[in-house]
Coordinates of C-alpha atoms in Angstrom, one line a residue:
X1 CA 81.3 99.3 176.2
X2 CA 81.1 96.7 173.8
X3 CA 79.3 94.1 176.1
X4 CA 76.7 96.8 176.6
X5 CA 76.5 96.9 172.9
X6 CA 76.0 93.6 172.9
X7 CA 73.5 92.8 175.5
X8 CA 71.2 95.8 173.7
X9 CA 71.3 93.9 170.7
X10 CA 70.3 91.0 172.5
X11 CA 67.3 92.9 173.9
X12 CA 65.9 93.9 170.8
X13 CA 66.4 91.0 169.2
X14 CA 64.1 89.4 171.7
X15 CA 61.6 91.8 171.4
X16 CA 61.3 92.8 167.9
X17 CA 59.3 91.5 165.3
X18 CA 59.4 88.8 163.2
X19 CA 62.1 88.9 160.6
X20 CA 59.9 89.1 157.4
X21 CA 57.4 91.9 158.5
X22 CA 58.6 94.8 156.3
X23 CA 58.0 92.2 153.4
X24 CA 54.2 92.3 153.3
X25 CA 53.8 95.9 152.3
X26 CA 52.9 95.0 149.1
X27 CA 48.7 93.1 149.6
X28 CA 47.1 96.8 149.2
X29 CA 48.3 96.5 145.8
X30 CA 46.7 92.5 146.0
X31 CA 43.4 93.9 147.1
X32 CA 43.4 96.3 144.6
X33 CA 43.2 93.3 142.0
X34 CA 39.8 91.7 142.1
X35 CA 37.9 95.1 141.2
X36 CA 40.7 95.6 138.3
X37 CA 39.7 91.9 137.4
X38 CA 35.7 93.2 137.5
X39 CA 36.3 95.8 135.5
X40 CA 38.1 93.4 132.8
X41 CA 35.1 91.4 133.1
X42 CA 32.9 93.9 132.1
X43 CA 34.6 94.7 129.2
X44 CA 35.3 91.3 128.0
X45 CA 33.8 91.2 124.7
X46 CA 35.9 94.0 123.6
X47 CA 39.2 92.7 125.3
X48 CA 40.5 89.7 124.0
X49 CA 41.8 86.9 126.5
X50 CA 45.6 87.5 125.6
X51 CA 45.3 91.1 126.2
X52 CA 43.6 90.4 129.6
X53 CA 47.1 88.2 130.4
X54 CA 49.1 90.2 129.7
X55 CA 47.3 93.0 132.0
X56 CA 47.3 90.5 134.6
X57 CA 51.4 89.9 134.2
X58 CA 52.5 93.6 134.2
X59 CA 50.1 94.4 137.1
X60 CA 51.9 91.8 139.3
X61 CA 54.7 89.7 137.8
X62 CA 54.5 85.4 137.9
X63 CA 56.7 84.9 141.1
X64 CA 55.7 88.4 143.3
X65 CA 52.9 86.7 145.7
X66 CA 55.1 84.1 146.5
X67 CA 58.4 86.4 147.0
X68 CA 56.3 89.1 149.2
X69 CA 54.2 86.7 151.2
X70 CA 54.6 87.0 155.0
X71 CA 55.4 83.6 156.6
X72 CA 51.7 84.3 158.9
X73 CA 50.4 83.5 155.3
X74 CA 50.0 79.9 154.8
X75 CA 51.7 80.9 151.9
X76 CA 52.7 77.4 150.7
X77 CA 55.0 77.6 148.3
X78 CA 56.3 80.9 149.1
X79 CA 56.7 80.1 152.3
X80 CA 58.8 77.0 151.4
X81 CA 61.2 78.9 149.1
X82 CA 62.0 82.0 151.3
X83 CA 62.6 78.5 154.0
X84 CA 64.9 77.0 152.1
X85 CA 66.5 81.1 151.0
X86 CA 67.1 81.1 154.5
X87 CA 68.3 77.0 154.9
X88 CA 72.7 77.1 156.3
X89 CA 74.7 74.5 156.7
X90 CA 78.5 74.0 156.6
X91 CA 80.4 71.3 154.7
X92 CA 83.6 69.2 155.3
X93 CA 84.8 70.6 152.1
X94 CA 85.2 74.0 154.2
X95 CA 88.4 72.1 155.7
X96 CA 90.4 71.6 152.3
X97 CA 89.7 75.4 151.2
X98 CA 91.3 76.2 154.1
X99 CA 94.3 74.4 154.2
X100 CA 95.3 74.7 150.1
X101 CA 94.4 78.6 150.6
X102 CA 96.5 78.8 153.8
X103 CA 99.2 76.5 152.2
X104 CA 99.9 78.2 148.7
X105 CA 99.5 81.6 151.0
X106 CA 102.4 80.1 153.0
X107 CA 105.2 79.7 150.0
X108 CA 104.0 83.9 148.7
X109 CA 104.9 84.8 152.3
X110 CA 108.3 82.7 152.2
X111 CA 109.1 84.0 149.1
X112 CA 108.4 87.3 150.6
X113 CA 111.1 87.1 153.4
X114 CA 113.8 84.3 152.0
X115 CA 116.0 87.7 150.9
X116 CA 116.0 90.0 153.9
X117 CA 116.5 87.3 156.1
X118 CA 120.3 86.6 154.4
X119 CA 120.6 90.3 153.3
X120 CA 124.3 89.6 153.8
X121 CA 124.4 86.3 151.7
X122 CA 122.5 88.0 148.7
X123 CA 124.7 91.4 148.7
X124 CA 127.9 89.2 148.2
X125 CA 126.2 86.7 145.6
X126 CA 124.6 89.6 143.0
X127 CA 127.1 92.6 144.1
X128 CA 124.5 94.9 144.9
X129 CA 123.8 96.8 148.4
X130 CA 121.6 96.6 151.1
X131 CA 119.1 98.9 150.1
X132 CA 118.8 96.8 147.0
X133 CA 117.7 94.3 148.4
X134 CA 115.6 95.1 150.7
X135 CA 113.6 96.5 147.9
X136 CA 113.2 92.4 147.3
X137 CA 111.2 93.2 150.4
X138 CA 109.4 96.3 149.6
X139 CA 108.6 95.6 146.1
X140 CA 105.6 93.5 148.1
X141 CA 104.0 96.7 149.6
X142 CA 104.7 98.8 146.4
X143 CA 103.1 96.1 144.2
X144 CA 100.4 95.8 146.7
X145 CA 98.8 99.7 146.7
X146 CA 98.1 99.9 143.2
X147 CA 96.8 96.5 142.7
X148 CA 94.4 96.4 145.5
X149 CA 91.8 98.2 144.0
X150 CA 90.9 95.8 140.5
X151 CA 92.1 92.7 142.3
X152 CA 89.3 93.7 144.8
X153 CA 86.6 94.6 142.6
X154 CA 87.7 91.2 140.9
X155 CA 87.1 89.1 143.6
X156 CA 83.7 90.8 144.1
X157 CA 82.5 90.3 140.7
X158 CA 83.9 87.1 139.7
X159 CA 84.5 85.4 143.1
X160 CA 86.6 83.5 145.3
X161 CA 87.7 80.8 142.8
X162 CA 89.2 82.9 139.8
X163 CA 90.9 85.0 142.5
X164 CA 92.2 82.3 144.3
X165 CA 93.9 80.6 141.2
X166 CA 95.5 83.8 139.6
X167 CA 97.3 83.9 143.4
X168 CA 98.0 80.5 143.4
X169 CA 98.9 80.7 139.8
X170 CA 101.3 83.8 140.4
X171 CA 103.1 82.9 142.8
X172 CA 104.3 79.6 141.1
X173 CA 105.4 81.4 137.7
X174 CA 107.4 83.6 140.3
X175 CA 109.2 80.7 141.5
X176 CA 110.2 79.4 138.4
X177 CA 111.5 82.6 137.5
X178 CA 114.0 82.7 140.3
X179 CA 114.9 79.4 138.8
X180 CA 116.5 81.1 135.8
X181 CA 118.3 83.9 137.9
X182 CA 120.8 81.7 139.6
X183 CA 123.7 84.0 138.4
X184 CA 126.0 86.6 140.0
X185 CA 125.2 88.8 136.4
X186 CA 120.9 88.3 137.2
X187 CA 120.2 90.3 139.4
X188 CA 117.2 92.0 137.2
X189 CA 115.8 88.7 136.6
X190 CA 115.2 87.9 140.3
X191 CA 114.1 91.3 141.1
X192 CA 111.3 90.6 138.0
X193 CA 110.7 87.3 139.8
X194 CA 110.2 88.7 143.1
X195 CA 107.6 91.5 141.3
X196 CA 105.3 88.8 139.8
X197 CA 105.5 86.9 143.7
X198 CA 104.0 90.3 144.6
X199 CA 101.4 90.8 142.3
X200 CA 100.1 87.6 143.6
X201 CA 100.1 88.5 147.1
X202 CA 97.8 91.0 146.3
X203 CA 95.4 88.5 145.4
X204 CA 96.3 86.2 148.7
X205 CA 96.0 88.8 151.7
X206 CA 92.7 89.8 151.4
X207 CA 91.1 86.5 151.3
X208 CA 90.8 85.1 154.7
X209 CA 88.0 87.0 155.7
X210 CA 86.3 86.2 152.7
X211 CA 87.2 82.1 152.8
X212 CA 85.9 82.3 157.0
X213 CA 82.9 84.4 156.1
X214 CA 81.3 82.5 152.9
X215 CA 82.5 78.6 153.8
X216 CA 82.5 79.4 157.5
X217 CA 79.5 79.3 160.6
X218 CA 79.4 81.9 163.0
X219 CA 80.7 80.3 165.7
X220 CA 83.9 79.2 164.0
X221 CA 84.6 82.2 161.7
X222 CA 87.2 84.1 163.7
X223 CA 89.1 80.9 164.4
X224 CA 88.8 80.3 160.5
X225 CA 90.3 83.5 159.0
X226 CA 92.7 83.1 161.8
X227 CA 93.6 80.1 160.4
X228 CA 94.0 81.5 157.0
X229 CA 96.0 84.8 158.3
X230 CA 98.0 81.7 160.2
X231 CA 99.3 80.4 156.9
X232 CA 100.5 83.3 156.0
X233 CA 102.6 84.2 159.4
X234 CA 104.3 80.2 159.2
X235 CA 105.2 80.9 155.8
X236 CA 107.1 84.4 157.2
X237 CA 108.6 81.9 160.3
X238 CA 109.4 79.2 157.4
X239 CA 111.6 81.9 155.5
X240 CA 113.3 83.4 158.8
X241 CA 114.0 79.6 159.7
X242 CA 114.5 77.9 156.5
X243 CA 116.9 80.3 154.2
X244 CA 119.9 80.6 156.9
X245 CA 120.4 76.5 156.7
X246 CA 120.0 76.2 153.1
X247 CA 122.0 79.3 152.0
X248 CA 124.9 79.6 154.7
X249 CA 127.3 82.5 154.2
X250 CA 130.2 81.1 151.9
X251 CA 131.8 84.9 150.7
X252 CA 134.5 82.7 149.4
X253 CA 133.2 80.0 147.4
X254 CA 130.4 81.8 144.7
X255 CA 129.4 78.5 142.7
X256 CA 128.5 77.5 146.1
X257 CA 126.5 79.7 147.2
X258 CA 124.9 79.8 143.6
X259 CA 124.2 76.1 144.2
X260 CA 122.9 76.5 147.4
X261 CA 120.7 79.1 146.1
X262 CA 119.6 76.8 143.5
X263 CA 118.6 74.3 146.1
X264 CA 116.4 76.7 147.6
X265 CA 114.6 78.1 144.5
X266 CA 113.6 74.7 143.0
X267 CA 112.4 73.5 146.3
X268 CA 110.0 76.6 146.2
X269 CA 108.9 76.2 142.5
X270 CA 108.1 72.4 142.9
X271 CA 106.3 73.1 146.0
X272 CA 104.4 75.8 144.4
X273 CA 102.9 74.0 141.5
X274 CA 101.6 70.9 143.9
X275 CA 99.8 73.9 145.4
X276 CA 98.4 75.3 142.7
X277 CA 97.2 72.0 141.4
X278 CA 95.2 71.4 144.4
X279 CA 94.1 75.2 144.4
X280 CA 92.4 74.3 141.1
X281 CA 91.3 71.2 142.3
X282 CA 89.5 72.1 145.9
X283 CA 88.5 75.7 145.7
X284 CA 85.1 76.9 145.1
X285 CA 83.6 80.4 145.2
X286 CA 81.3 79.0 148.0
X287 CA 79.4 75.7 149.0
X288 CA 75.6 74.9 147.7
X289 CA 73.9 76.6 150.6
X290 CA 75.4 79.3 153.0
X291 CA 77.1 78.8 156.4
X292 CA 75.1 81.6 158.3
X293 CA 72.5 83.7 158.5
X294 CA 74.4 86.3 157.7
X295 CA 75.8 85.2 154.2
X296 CA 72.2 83.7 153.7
X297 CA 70.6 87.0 153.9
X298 CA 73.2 88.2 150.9
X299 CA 72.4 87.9 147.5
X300 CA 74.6 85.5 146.0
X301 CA 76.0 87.3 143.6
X302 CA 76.3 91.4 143.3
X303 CA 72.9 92.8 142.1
X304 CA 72.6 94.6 138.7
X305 CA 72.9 98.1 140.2
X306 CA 76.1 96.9 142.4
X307 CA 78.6 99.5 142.7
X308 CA 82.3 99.0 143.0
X309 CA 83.0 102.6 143.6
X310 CA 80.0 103.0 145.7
X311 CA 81.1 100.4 148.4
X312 CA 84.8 101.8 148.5
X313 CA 82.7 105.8 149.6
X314 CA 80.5 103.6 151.5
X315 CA 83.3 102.3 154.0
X316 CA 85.6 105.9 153.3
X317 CA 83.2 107.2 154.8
X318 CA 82.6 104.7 157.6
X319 CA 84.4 106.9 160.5
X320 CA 85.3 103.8 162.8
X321 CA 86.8 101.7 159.7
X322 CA 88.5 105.0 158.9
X323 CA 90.1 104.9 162.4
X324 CA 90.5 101.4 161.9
X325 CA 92.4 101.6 158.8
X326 CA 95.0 103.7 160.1
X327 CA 95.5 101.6 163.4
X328 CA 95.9 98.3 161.4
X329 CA 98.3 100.2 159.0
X330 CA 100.1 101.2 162.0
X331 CA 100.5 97.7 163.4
X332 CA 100.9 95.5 160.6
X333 CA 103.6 97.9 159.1
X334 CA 105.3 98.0 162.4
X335 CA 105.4 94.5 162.0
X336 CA 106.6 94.3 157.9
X337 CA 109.5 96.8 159.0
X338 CA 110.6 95.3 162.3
X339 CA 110.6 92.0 159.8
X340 CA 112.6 93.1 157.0
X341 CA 115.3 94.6 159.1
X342 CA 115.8 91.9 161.7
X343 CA 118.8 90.7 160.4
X344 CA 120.3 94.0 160.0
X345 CA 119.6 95.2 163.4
X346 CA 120.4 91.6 165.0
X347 CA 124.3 91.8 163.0
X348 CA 124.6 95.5 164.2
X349 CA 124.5 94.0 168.4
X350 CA 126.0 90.7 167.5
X351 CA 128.7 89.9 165.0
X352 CA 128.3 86.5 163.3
X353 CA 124.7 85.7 164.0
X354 CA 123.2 85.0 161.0
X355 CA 121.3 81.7 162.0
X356 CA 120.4 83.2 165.4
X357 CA 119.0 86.2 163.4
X358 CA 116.0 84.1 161.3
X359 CA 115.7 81.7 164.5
X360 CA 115.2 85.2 166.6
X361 CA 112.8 86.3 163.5
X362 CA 110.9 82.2 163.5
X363 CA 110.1 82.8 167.0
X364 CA 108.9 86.5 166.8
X365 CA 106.5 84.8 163.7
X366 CA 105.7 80.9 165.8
X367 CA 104.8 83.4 168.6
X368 CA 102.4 85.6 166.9
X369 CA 100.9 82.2 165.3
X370 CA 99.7 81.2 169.0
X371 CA 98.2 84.4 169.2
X372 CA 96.6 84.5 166.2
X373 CA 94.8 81.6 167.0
X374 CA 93.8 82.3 170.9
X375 CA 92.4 85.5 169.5
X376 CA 90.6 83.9 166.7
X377 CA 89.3 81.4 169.3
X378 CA 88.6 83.9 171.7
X379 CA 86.5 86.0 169.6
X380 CA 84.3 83.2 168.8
X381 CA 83.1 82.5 171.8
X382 CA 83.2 86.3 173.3
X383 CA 82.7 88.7 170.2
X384 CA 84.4 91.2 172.4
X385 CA 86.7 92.8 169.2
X386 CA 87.0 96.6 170.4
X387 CA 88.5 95.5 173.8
X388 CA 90.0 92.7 172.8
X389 CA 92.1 95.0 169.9
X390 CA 92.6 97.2 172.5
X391 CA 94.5 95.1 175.1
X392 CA 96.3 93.4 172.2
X393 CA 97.5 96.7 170.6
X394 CA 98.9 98.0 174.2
X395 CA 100.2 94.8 174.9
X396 CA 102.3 94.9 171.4
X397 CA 103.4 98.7 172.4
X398 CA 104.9 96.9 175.9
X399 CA 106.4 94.3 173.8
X400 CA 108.2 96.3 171.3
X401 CA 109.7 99.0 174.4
X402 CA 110.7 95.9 175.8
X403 CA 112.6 94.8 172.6
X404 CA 113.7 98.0 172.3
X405 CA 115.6 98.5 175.1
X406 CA 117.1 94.9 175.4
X407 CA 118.5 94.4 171.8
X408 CA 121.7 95.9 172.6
X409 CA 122.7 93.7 176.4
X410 CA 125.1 91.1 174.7
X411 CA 122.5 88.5 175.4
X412 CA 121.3 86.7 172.4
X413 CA 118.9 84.2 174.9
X414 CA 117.2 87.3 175.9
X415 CA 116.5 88.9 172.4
X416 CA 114.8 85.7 171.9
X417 CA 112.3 86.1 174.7
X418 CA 111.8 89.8 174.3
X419 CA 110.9 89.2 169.9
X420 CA 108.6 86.0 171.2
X421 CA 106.5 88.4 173.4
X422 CA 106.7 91.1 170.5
X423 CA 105.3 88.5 167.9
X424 CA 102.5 87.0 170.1
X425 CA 100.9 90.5 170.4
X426 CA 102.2 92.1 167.2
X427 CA 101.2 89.2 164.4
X428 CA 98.6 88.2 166.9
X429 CA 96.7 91.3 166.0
X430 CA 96.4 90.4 162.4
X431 CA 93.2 88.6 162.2
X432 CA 91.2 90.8 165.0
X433 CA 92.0 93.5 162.5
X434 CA 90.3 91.9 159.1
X435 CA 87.4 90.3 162.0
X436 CA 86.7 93.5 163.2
X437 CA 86.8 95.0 159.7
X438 CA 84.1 93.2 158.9
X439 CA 82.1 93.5 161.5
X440 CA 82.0 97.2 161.7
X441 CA 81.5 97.0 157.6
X442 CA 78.8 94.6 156.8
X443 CA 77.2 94.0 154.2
X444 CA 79.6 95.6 152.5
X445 CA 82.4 93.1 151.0
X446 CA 85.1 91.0 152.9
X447 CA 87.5 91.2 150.3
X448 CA 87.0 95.3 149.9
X449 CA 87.4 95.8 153.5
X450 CA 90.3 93.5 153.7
X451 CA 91.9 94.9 151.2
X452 CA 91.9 98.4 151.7
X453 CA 93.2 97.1 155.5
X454 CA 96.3 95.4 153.6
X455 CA 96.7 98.6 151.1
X456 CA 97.6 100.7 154.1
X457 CA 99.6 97.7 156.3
X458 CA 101.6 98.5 152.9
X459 CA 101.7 102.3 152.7
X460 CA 102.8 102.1 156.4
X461 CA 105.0 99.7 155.6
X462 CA 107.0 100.7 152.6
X463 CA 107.8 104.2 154.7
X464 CA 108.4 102.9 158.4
X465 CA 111.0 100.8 156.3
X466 CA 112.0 103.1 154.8
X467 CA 112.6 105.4 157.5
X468 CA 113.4 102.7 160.6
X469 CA 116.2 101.3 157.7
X470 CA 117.9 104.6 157.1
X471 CA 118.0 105.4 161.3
X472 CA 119.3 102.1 161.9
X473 CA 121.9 102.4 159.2
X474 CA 122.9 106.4 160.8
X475 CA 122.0 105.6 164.3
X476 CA 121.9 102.3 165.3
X477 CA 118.7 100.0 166.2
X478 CA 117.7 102.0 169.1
X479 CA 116.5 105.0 167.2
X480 CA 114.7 103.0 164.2
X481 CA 112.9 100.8 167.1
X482 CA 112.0 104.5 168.8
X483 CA 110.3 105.5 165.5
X484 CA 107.8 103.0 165.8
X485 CA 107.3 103.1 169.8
X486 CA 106.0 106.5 169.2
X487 CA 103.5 105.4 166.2
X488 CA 102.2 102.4 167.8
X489 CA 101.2 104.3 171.0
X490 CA 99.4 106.6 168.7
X491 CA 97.4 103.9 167.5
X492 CA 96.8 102.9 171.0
X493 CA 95.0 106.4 170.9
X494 CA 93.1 106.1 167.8
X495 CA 91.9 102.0 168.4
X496 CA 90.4 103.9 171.8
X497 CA 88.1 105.9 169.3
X498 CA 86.7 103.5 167.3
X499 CA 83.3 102.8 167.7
X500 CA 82.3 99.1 167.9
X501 CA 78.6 98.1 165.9
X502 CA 78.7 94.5 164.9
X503 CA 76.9 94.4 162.2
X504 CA 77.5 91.1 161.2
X505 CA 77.0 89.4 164.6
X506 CA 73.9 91.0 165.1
X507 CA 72.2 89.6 162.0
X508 CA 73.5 86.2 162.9
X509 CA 71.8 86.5 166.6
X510 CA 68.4 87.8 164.3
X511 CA 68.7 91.4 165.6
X512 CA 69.2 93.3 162.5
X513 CA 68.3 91.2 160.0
X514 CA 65.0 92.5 159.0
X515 CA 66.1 95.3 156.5
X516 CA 68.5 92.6 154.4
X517 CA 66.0 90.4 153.8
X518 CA 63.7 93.3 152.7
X519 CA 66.2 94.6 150.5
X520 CA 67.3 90.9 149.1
X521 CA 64.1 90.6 148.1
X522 CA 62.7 93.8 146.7
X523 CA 66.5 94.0 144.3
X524 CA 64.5 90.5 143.5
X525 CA 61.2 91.9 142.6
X526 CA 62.6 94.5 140.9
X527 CA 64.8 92.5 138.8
X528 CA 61.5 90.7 137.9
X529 CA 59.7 93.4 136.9
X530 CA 62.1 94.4 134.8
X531 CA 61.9 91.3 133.5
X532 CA 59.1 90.8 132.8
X533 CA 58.5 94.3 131.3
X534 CA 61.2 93.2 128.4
X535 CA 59.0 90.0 127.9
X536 CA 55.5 92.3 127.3
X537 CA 57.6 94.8 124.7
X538 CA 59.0 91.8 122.9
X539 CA 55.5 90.3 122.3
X540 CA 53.9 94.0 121.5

């Protein structure tokens, strides 16, 4: 289906006409103008030669033969601009936005995991119980819901810089915080920690798409915001890997475990603020000329009569984003609940296991890393994103049955193999979920489409937690593991629905890029008449 889709595309783009005819519609009003300029003549005693300027500037404004000149024109200097409008290229620079972004998104997603990981260690050490602290956990989808919508209309008003450092930013003054709560009696101080680390995620997982999309060129930005997404899944393996070693389970020595604790949260906090140096250093709201036709047809920033609340109806009511919302929420909370309560379900089939449990939950995240990136890779060169999130989203419901019914065989080598194949399909589907997102939304925002995507990953996060944590505290893992067989196969129903209309590739092959440009560039006339008119009431 979507290769059909495709090769259309291809067809008309071959056969339609050239990008900037729908821009010439204004030379009737040009030919109108020499018998206005007659009729000026013939009055010209009584009409004095400023008054005949300023006719001629309100009929047509200073710039407005250049801006609506076809390029058949010989339109010299017209011609040149809406050329060099239209110039892309991609910088080395592209590279270092990458890596601090994927970096500092790295430590919010350890700092994310490092408590559920030693549930255990942490209910001995503050006193409290389990479902405390996997609130430590959930506090990340709670904050999340709420936060998405002005972090969003941040990033579209103010751009990708000033987002990037408040996340960056964040997530450091959250680090230092836990610092300070280093004491059996603190409990409250390193849940406050853990709430400011939240706030900044929400202003770290919506920005891959938009880093790929406005530094990235077409045939690299799947691999790119797989990349970013990447950062974010080794920071999850980092704190299923890392917190186990540092923090073993000493129940009887507490100013051990408070040291080791220590250890862990300094380390964090000093890695943090390198990070956040660099983030203010490297990161850019986007290079000097765009990567692709399709961010070149864009406006660079939102026009005057931009609308926050009119993009979030314009993709509610986007049927196959709808669809798409609720499969990616599906999914990705799938994934934030099977994470959280991995060690839990791993000490209720094996006594003892702690360090197996994160090593089982490193290779469930490594896993899903290599799949990130195949699909980001093979996106690029195929574009297939319906059938491609298809396979991968049946290929996850196989996985987790699999895990399912193979948790409870006494064999901790196989759990390993069975949470590998779960994490290669299950976090590999991160990324073809924000690439397809904005494909199926363009023009409207990366960041709002992203975003909304993450807002429900949360929702469906905080209550398949919720839920698969009280079954597998009543009835074992087995039922809790059931609970989400039976949601992911409905998504496997609801991804088969979605209709697939890549916007976005389509204006980068020249297919659909006709109506941008118009619209680019009659916002600009407009904004110039307007202009202009203020000029003419200033001087009467």
């Amino acid at each position: 289906m979507v290769a059909g889709e495709l090769v259309q595309e291809h067809l008309r783009a071959g056969t339609g006409a050239p990008d900037d005819i729908m821009v010439g519609r204004k030379e009737p009003e040009d030919e109108e103008r020499p018998n206005e300029a007659v009729h000026a003549g013939g009055a010209g005693e009584t009409i004095s030669k400023r008054a005949q300027e300023l006719e001629e500037d309100k009929e047509a404004p200073p710039d407005e033969r250049e801006v609506m000149l076809p390029n058949g024109g010989g339109g010299g200097e017209g011609e040149e601009e809406e050329e060099k409008r239209l110039e892309t290229r991609v910088y080395a620079r592209r590279f270092a936005v990458l890596a601090v972004f994927s970096l500092y998104s790295l430590v919010n997603a350890f700092q994310w995991i490092q408590y559920s990981i030693i549930t255990n260690v942490f209910t001995q050490y503050y006193g409290v119980t389990n479902d405390k602290v996997d609130w430590l956990s959930i506090v990340y989808m709670v904050a999340y819901v709420p936060l998405i919508f002005p972090a969003t209309w941040l990033l579209d008003r103010k751009g990708l810089r000033l987002t990037a450092l408040l996340g960056a930013g964040l997530n450091c003054a959250g680090a230092w915080l836990k610092c300070a709560s280093v004491n059996p009696q603190l409990f409250a101080v390193t849940v406050t920690a853990q709430v400011i680390c939240s706030v900044a995620q929400v202003f770290i997982l919506g920005l891959p798409s938009r880093v790929a999309s406005v530094w990235f060129g077409p045939r690299e930005v799947s691999t790119a915001c797989a990349t970013a997404v990447l950062g974010n899944q080794l920071g999850t393996a980092i704190g299923f890997l890392l917190p186990p070693v540092l923090v073993p389970n000493t129940p009887d020595n507490v100013e051990l475990t408070g040291h080791n604790i220590m250890i862990m949260f300094y380390g964090t906090a000093a890695v943090s603020t390198v990070l956040f140096v660099l983030a203010v250093i490297v990161i850019k709201d986007r290079p000097p000329l765009p990567p692709s036709q399709a961010q070149a047809v864009l406006p660079d920033s939102p026009p005057e009569d931009y609308s926050y609340k009119q993009s979030i109806l314009n993709l509610v009511k986007n049927k196959a984003f709808v669809l798409l919302l609720i499969t990616y929420g599906i999914m990705t909370g799938s994934f934030y609940s099977v994470s959280t309560l991995l060690n839990q379900m791993i000490m209720a089939c094996y006594e003892n296991q702690e360090l197996n449990a994160g090593r089982i939950g490193l290779t469930l995240v490594v896993a899903g890393m290599v799949g990130s990136i195949l699909c980001g890779l093979w996106l690029d060169r195929t574009k297939l994103y319906k059938i491609t999130t298809l396979i991968v989203y049946i290929l996850s419901f196989v996985g987790m049955l699999v895990f399912t019914f193979t948790l409870d065989l006494k064999n901790i080598h196989l759990v390993f193999v069975t949470a590998g194949v779960l994490g290669f399909f299950m976090t590999g589907y991160l990324p073809l979920g924000f690439e397809f997102g904005v494909e199926i939304t363009y023009p409207e925002s990366e960041g709002t489409s992203s975003g909304l995507l993450n807002a429900f990953a949360q929702i469906f996060g905080i209550i398949f937690t919720l839920i698969q944590g009280k079954l597998t505290t009543d009835h074992g893992p087995l039922s809790g593991n059931l609970f989400l067989c039976a949601w992911i196969f409905l998504g496997i129903i609801l991804t088969a629905l979605i209709k697939s209309e890549l916007k976005r590739h389509n204006v980068n092959m020249g297919a659909d890029s006709n109506h941008l440009k118009a619209g680019y560039l009659e916002r600009r006339h407009r904004k110039q008449r307007s202009s202009t008119t203020d000029d003419l009431t200033k001087n009467d």
